[in-house]
Tab-separated table of C-alpha atoms in Angstrom:
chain	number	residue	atom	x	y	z
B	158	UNK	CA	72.820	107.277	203.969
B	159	UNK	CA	68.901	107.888	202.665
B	160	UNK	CA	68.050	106.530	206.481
B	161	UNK	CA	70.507	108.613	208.240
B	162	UNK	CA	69.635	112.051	207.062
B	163	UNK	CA	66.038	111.347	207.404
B	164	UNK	CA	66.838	110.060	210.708
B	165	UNK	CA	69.391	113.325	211.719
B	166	UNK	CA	67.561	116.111	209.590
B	167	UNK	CA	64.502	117.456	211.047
B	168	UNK	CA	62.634	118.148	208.351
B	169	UNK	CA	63.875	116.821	205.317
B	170	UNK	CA	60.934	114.704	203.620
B	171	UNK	CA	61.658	111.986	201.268
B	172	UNK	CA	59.914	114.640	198.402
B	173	UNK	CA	63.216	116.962	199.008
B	174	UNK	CA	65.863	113.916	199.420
B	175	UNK	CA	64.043	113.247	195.680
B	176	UNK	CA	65.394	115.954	194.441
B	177	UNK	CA	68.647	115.989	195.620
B	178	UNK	CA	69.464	112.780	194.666
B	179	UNK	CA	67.777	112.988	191.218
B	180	UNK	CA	65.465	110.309	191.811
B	181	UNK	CA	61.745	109.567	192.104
B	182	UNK	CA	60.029	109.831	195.746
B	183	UNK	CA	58.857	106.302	195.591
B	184	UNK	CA	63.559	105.344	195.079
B	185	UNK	CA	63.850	107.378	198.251
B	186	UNK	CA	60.496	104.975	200.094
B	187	UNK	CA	62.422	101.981	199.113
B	188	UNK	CA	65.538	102.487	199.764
B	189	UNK	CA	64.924	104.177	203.366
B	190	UNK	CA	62.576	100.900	203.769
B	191	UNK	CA	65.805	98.786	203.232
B	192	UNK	CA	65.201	98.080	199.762
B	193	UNK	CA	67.693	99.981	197.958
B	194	UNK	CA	68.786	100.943	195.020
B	195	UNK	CA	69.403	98.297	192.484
B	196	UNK	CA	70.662	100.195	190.037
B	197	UNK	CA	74.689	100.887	190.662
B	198	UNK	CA	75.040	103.490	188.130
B	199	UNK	CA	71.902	105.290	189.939
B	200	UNK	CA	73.584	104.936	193.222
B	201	UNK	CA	76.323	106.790	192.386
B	202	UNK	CA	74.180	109.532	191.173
B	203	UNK	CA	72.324	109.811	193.993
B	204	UNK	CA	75.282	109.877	196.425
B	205	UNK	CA	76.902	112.617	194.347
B	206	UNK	CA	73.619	114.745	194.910
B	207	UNK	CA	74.153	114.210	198.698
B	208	UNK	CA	77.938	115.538	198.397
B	209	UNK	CA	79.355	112.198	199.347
B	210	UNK	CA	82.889	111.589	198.453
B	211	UNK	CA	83.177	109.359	196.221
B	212	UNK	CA	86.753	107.938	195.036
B	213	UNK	CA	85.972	108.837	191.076
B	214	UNK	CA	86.224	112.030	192.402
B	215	UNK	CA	89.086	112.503	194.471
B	216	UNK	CA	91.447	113.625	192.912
B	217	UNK	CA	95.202	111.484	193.373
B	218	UNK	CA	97.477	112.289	195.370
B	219	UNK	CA	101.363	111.299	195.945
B	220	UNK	CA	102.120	109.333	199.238
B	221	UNK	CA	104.326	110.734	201.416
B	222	UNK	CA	108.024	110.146	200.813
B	223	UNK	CA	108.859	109.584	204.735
B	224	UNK	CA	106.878	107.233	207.574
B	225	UNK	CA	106.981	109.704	210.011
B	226	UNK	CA	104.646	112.085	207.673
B	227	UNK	CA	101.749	109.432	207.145
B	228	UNK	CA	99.290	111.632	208.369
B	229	UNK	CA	100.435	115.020	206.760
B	230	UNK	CA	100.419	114.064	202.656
B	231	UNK	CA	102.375	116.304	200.252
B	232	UNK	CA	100.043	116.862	197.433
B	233	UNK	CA	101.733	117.908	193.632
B	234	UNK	CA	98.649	118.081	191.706
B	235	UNK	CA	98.144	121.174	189.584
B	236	UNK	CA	101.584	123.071	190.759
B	237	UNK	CA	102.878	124.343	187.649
B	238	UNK	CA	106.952	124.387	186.399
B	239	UNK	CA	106.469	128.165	186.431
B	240	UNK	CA	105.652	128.786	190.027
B	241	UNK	CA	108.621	129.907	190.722
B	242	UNK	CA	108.908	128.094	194.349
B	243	UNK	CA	108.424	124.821	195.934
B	244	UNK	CA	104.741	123.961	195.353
B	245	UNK	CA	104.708	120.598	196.597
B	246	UNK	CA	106.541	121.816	199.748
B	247	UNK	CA	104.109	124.974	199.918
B	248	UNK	CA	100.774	122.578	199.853
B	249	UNK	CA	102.390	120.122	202.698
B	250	UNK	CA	102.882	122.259	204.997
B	251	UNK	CA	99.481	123.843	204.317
B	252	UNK	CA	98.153	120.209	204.243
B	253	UNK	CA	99.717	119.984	207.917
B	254	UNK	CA	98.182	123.271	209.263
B	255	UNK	CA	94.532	121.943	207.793
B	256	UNK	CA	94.295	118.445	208.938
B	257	UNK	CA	95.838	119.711	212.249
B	258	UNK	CA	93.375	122.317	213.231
B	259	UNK	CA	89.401	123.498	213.079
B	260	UNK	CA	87.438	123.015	209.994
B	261	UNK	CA	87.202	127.196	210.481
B	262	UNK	CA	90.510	127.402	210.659
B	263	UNK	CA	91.216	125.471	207.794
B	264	UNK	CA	88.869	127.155	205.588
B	265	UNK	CA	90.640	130.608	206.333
B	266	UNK	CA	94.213	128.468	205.232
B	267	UNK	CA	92.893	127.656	201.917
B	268	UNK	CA	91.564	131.226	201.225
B	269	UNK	CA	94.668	132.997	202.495
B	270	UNK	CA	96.978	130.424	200.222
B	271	UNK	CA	94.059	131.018	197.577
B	272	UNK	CA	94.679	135.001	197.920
B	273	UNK	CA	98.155	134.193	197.157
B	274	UNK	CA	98.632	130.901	194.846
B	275	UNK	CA	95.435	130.825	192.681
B	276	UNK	CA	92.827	128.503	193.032
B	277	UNK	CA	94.509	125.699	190.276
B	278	UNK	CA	96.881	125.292	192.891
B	279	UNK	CA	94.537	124.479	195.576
B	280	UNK	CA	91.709	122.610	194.109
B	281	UNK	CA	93.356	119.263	194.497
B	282	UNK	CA	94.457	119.848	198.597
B	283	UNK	CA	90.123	121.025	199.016
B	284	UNK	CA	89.132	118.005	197.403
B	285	UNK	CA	91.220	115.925	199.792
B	286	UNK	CA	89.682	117.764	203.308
B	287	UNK	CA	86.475	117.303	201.945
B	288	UNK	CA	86.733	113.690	201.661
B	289	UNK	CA	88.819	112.748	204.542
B	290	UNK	CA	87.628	115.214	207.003
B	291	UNK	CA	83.879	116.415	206.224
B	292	UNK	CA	82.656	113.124	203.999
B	293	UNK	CA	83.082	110.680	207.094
B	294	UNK	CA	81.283	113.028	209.392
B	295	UNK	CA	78.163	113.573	207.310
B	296	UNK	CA	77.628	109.850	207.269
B	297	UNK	CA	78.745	109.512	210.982
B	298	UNK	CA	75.972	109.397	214.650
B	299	UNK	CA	77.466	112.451	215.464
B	300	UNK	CA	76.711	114.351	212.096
B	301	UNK	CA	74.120	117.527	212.949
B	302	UNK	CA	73.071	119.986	210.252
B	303	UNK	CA	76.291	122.028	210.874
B	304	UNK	CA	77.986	119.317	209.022
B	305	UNK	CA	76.094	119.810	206.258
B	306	UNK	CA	76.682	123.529	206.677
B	307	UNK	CA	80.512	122.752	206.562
B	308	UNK	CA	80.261	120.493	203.609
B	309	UNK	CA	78.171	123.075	201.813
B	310	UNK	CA	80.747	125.708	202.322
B	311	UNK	CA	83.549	124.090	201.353
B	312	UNK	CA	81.880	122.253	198.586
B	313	UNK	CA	81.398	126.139	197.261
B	314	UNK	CA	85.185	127.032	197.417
B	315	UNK	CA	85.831	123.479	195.458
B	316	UNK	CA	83.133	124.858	193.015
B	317	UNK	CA	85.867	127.974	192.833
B	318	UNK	CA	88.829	126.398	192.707
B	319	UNK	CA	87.538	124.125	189.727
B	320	UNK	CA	86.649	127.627	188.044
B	321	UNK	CA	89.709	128.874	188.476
B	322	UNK	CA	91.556	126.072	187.081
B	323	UNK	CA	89.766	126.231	183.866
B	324	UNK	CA	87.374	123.281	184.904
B	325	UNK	CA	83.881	125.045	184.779
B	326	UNK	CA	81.677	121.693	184.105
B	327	UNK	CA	83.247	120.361	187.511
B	328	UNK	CA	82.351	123.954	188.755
B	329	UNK	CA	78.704	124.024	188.079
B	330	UNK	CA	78.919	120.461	189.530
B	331	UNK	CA	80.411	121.796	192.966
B	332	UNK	CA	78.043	124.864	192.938
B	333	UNK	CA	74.886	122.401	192.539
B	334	UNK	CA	75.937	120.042	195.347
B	335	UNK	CA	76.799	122.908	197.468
B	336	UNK	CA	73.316	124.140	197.258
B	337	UNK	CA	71.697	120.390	198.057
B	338	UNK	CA	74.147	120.959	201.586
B	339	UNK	CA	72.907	124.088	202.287
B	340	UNK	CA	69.232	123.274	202.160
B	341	UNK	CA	69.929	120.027	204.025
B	342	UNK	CA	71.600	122.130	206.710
B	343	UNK	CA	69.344	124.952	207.095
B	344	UNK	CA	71.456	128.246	206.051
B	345	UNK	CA	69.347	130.773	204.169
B	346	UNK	CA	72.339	132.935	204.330
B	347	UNK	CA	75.266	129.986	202.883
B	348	UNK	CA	72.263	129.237	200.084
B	349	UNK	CA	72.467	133.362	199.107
B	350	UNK	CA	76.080	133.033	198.786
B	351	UNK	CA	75.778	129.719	196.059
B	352	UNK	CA	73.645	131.204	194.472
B	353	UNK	CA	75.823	134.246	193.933
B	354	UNK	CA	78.319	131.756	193.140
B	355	UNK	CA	75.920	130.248	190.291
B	356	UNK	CA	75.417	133.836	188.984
B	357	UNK	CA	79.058	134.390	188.732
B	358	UNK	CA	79.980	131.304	186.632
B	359	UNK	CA	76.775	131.941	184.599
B	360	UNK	CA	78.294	135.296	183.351
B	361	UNK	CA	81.548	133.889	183.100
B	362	UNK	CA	79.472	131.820	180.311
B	363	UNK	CA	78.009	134.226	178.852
B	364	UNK	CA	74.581	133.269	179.909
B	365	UNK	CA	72.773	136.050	181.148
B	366	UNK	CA	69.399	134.742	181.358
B	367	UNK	CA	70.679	132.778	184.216
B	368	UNK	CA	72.862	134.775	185.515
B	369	UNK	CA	69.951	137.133	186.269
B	370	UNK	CA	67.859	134.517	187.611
B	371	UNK	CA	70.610	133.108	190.251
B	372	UNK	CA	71.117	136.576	191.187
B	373	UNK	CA	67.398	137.453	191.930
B	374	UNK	CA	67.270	134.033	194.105
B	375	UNK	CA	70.639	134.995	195.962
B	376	UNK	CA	68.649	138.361	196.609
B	377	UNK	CA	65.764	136.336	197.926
B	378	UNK	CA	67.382	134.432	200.296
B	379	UNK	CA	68.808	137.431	201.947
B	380	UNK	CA	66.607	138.204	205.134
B	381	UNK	CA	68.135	140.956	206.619
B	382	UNK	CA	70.473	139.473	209.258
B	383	UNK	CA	72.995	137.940	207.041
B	384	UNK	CA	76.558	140.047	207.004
B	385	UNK	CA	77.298	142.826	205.436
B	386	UNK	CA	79.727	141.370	202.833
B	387	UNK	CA	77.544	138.865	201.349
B	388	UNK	CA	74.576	141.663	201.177
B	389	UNK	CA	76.950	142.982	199.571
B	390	UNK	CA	77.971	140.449	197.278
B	391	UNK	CA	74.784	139.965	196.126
B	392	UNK	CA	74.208	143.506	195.293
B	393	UNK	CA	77.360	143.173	193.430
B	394	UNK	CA	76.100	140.141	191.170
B	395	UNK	CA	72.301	141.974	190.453
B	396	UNK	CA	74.874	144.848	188.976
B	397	UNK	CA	76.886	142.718	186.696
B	398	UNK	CA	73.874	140.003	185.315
B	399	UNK	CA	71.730	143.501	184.890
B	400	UNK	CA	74.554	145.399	182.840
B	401	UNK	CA	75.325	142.277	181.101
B	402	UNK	CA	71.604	142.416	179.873
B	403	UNK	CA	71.773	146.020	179.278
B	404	UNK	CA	69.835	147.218	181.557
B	405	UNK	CA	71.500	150.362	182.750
B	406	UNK	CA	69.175	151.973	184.623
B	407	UNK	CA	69.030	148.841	187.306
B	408	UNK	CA	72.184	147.996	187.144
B	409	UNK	CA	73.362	151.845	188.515
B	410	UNK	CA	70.630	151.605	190.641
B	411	UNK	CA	72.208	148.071	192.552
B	412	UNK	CA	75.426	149.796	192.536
B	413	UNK	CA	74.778	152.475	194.381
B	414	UNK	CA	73.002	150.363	196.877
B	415	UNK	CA	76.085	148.280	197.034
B	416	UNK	CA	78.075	151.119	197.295
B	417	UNK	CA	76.224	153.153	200.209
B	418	UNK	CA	76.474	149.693	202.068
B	419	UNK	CA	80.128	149.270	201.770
B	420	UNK	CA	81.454	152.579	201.945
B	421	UNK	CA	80.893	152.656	206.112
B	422	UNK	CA	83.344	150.247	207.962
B	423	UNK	CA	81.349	146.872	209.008
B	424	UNK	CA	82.296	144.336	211.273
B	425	UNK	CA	83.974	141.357	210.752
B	426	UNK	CA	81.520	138.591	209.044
B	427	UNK	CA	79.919	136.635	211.845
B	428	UNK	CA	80.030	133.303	210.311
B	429	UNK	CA	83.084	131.465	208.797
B	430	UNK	CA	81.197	130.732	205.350
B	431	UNK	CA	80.691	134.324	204.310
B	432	UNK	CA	82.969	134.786	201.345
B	433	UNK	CA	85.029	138.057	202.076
B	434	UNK	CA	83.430	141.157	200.053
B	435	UNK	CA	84.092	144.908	200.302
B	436	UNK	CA	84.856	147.992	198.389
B	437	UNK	CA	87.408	147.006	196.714
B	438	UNK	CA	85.651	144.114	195.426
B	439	UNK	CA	82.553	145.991	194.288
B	440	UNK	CA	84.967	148.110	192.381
B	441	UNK	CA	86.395	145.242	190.499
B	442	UNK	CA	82.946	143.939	190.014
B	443	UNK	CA	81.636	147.629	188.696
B	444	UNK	CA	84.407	148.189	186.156
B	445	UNK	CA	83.061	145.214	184.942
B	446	UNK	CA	79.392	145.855	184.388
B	447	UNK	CA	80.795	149.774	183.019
B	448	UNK	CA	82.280	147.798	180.626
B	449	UNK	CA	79.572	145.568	179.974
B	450	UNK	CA	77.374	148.826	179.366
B	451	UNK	CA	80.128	150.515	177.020
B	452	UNK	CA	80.706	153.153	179.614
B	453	UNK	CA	84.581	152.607	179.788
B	454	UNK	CA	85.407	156.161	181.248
B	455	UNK	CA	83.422	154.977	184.272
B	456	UNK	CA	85.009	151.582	183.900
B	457	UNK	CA	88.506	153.120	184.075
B	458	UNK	CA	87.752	155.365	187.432
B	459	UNK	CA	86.008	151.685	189.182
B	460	UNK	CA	89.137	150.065	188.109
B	461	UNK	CA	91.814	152.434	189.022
B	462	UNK	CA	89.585	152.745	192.400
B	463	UNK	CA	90.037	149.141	192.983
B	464	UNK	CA	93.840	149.221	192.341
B	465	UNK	CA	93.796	151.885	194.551
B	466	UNK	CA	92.272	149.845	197.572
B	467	UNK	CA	93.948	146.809	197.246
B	468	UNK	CA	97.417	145.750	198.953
B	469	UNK	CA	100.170	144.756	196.600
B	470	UNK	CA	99.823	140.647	198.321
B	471	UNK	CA	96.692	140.290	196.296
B	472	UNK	CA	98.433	139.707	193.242
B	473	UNK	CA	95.374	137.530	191.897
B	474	UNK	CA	93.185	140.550	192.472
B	475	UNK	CA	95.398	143.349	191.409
B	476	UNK	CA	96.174	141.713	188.061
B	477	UNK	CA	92.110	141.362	187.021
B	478	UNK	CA	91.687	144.906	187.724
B	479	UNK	CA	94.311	145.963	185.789
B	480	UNK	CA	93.391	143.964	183.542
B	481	UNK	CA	89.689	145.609	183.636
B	482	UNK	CA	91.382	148.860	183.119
B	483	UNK	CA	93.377	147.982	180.293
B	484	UNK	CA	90.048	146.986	178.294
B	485	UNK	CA	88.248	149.981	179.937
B	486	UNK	CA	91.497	152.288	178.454
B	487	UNK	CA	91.323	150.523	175.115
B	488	UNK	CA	87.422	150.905	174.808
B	489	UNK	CA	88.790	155.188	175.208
B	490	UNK	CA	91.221	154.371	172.397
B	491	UNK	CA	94.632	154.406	175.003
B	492	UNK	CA	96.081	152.133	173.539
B	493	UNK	CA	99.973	152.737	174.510
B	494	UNK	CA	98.222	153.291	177.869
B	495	UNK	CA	96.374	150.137	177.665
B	496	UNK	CA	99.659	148.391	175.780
B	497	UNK	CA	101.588	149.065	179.402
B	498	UNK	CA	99.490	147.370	181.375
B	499	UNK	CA	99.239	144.388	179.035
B	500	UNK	CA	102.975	143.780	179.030
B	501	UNK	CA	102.934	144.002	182.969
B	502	UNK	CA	100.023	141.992	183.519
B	503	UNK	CA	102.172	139.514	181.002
B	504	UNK	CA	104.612	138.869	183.452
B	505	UNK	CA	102.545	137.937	186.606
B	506	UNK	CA	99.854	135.916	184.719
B	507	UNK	CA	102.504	133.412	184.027
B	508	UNK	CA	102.732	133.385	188.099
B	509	UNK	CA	99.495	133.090	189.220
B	510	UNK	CA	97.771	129.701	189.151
B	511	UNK	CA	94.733	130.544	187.580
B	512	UNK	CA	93.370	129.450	184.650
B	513	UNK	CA	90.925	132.741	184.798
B	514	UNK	CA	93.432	135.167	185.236
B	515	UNK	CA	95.509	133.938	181.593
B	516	UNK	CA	91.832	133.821	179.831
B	517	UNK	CA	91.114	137.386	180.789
B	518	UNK	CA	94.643	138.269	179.874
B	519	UNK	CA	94.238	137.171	176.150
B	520	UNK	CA	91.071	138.536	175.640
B	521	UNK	CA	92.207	141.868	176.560
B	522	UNK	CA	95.316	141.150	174.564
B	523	UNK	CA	93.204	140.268	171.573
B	524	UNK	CA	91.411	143.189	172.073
B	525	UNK	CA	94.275	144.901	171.819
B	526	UNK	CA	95.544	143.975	168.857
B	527	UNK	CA	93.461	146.467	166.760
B	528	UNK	CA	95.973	148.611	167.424
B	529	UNK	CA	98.894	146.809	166.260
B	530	UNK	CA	99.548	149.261	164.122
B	531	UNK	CA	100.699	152.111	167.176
B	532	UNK	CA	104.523	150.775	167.802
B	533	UNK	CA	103.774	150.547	171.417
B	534	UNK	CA	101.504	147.953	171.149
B	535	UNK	CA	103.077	146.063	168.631
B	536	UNK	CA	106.678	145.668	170.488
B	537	UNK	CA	104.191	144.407	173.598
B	538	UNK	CA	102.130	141.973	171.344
B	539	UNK	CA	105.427	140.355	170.507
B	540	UNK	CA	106.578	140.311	173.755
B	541	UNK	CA	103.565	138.625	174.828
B	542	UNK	CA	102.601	136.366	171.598
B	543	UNK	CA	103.078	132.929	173.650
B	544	UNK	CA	99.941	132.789	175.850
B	545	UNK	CA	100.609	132.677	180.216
B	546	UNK	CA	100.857	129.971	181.973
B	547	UNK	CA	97.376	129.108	183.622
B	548	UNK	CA	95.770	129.721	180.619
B	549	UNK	CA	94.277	125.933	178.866
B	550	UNK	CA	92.485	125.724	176.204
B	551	UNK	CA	89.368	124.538	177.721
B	552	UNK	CA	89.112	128.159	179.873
B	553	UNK	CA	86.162	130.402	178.238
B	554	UNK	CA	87.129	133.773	176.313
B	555	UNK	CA	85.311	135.693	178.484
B	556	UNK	CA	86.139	135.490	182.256
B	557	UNK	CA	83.237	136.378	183.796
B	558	UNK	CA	84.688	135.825	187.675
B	559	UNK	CA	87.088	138.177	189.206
B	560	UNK	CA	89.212	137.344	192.229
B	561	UNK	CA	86.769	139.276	194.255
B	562	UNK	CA	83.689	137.512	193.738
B	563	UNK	CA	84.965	134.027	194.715
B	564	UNK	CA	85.489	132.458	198.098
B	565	UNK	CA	88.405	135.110	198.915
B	566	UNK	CA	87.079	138.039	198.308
């Protein structure tokens, strides 16, 4: 592998392969001399800084129940009882679509079934492309720094999927692979969008020291020529890591930079890795950082702005920024405002597959509760006592990602 992408990638010195693969300059010498690596354990690691798929991490999946559909598996993994339809039927036939057309093509499948099942759902059927269709061509003669490019890309929307499952170690994982593939493949523009990504998970952490300094290197990878929704995007994640630190002044100032950009119709993004990212999303994302800053009047226009601009299919979407407005209305003491929302957004988090989504709905619940004491809000707090599906434990209190910052936009 070491020989191949120093063979393939112009420009990639043993110095950078180092540091990819966690491993001193003089491993990469030997082992690109035909020496190797000794050390099993230390294989492995260095391989999973590449991106290579390795079977510990793919995740299992059922065989197909019929001959005739050896080619078109029927993944189960991480369909819930809840769903309300056929999941293992759904993610076939997407399977089938995926493995049957363009690795473009297939990335706009998983978003579109991302839009509308949640992430959770997906994470296992990404996993699976990755290592049947991308992992053999990165270690194949044909292999050019496009395939990197590809494997960085979807690596990121694996990153996202693991996020939105609840599964934020495997996230940061994804997110830090992703970024080895993008500087192996060239793409200042797929490297701005990781490390928007990075930002986002940082904050869903609560770690805004980092979250500020993925931002800023997102920022600095932008060169002027990249699309208008990760520009965008970006402006978008200096707004939230800057309110999060409480710094009003620039985080206003990055909104309204975001906002002038998006507020014109823009083309279509030119490339197939841009995340989607408009206004709608930069609402969602500025409700947010008003809350953040304790501004929740301002918070409650951005939110009711975003529910405004988005179609009733995005349930995922629709369902964090009500959610946003429901803390932004509680923060103004409506709290039988706030209480309606809650019991709505009740109902659909136990249909969306997202881990994310039922976090965000029990913090706002819990915030909430200081109000048990207005009959409104009590009747809804019992109505909604048992916590949504998609919610496990291991998903942080504070959801720090909204639909619109992720790989769907």
């Amino acid at each position: 592998m070491i020989r191949f992408l120093r063979h393939h990638v112009e420009g990639l010195s043993q110095e950078a392969l180092a540091r990819m693969c966690g491993v001193a300059q003089s491993t990469i010498a030997r082992a690109e001399a035909g020496r190797g690596l000794t050390d099993r354990r230390k294989a492995i690691e260095a391989l999973q800084g590449l991106g290579a798929p390795l079977k510990t991490e793919e995740p299992h999946l059922p065989q197909p129940r019929a001959a005739s559909s050896a080619e078109s598996p029927t993944p189960e993994a991480g369909i819930g009882a809840g769903d309300g339809v056929d999941g293992s039927a759904v993610l076939g036939s997407l399977w089938r679509n995926v493995v049957e057309g363009s690795t473009a093509e297939a990335v706009t499948a998983f978003r579109l079934a991302d839009q509308r099942a949640g992430g959770g759902h997906l994470y296992t059927l990404v996993m699976r492309y990755l290592s049947s269709r991308i992992g053999p061509a990165l270690v194949s003669e044909s292999g050019t720094p496009a395939t990197f490019v590809a494997a960085a890309g979807l690596t990121e929307m694996a990153g996202w999927m693991a996020h939105d499952a609840g599964r934020d170690d495997v996230a940061a994982n994804h997110f830090q692979r992703a970024l080895n593939l993008a500087r192996a493949g060239g793409t200042e523009a797929l490297t701005a969008q990781i490390w928007a990504s990075r930002a986002h998970l940082a904050l869903h952490r609560d770690d805004t020291k980092n979250a500020l300094l993925a931002a800023e290197q997102a920022w600095r990878h932008l060169d002027g020529t990249e699309d208008t929704a990760l520009r965008g995007r970006v402006l978008a994640m200096l707004t939230r890591a800057h309110a999060a630190c409480k710094d009003t002044t620039t985080a206003r100032t990055f909104l309204r930079q975001g906002e002038h950009l998006l507020s014109v119709p823009v083309s279509p993004p030119t490339s197939e890795w841009t995340s989607p990212f408009d206004l709608a999303s930069l609402a969602g994302e500025a409700a947010r950082s008003m809350c953040d800053l304790g501004d929740h009047g301002a918070a409650a226009e951005h939110a009711h702005h975003a529910l405004s601009l988005r179609s009733p299919e995005r349930v995922r979407a629709r369902l964090l920024a009500s959610l946003t407005l429901a803390q932004a209305l509680i923060g103004q003491r409506k709290a039988e405002e706030a209480a309606g929302l809650v019991a709505e957004a009740g109902t659909v988090t136990t249909e969306v597959g997202s881990a994310v989504a039922g976090a965000r709905f029990q913090e706002v619940r819990a915030a909430l509760a200081s109000y048990r004491n207005v009959p409104a809000v009590a009747t809804v707090l019992s109505q909604t006592g048992k916590a949504p599906h998609g919610s496990p434990a291991q998903a942080s209190h504070r959801s720090g990602r909204t639909d619109e910052g992720g790989h769907d936009g």
